[in-house]
Coordinates of C-alpha atoms in Angstrom, one line a residue:
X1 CA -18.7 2.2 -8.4
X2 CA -16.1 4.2 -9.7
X3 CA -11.9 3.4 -9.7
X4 CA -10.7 6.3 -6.7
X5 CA -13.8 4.5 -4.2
X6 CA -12.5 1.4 -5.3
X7 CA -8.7 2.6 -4.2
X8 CA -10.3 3.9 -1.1
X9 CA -11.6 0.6 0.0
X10 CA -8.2 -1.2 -0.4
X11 CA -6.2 1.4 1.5
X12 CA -8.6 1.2 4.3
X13 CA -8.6 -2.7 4.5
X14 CA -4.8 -2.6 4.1
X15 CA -3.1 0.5 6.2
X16 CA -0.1 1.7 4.8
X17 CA -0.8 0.0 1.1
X18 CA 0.1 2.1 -1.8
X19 CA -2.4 1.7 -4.6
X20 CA -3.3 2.9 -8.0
X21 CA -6.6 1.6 -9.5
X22 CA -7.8 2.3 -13.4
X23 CA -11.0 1.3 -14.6
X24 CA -13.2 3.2 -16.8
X25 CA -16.9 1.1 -17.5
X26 CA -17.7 0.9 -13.1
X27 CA -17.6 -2.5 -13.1
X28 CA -14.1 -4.2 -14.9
X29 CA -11.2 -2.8 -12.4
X30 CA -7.5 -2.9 -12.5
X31 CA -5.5 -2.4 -9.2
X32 CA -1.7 -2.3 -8.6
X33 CA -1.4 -2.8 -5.0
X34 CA 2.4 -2.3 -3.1
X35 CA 2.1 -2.9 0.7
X36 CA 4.5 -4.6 3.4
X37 CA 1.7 -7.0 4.8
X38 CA 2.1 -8.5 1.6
X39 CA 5.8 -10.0 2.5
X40 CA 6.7 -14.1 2.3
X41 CA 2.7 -14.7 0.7
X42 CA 2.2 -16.0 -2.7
X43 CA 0.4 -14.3 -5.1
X44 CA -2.7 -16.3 -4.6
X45 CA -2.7 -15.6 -0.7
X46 CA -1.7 -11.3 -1.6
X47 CA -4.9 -11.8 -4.1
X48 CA -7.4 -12.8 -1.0
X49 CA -6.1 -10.2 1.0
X50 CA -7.1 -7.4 -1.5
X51 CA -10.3 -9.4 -2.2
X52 CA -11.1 -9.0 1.9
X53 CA -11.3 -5.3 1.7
X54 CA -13.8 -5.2 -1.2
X55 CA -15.9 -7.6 0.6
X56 CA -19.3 -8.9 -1.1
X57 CA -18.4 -6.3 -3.7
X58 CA -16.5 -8.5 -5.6
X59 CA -18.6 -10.8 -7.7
X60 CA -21.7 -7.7 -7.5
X61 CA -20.8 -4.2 -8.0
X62 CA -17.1 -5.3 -8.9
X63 CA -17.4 -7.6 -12.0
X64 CA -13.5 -8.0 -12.6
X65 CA -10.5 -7.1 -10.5
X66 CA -7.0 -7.8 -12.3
X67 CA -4.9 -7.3 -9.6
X68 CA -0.6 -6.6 -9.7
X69 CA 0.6 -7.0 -6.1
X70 CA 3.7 -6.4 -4.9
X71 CA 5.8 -5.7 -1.2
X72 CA 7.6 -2.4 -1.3
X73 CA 11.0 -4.0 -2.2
X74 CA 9.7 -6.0 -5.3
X75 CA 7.9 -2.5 -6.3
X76 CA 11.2 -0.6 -5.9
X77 CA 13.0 -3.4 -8.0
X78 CA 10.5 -2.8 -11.2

């Protein structure tokens, strides 16, 4: 598993989602994840969302996902 599949797993589960993930060992991941679908959810409910797309990766071939989500407008505010 490398970061860029990783990336391109999360922008196929959520069209139109800007993301950058870093992660160097294939197994310990961190993902910044911008996408409008992500608007009026908590954090907790924007985390599932991104944990959908990996699927039963997460927990196997995923270890660790640290996860920064944010809607466009919170994104262009940082």
């Amino acid at each position: 598993m490398n970061a860029d599949f990783v990336r391109q797993l999360i922008e196929a589960g959520l069209p139109g989602a800007r993301v950058h993930v870093e992660g160097a060992d294939g197994v310990h991941f961190e993902a910044t994840v911008v996408s409008p679908a992500f608007a009026g959810k908590l954090p907790l409910a924007r985390h599932r969302m991104v944990y959908a797309t990996l699927g039963e990766r997460m927990g196997g071939e995923i270890h660790a996902l640290a996860l920064r989500t944010l809607t466009p407008d919170e994104a262009d505010r940082n």
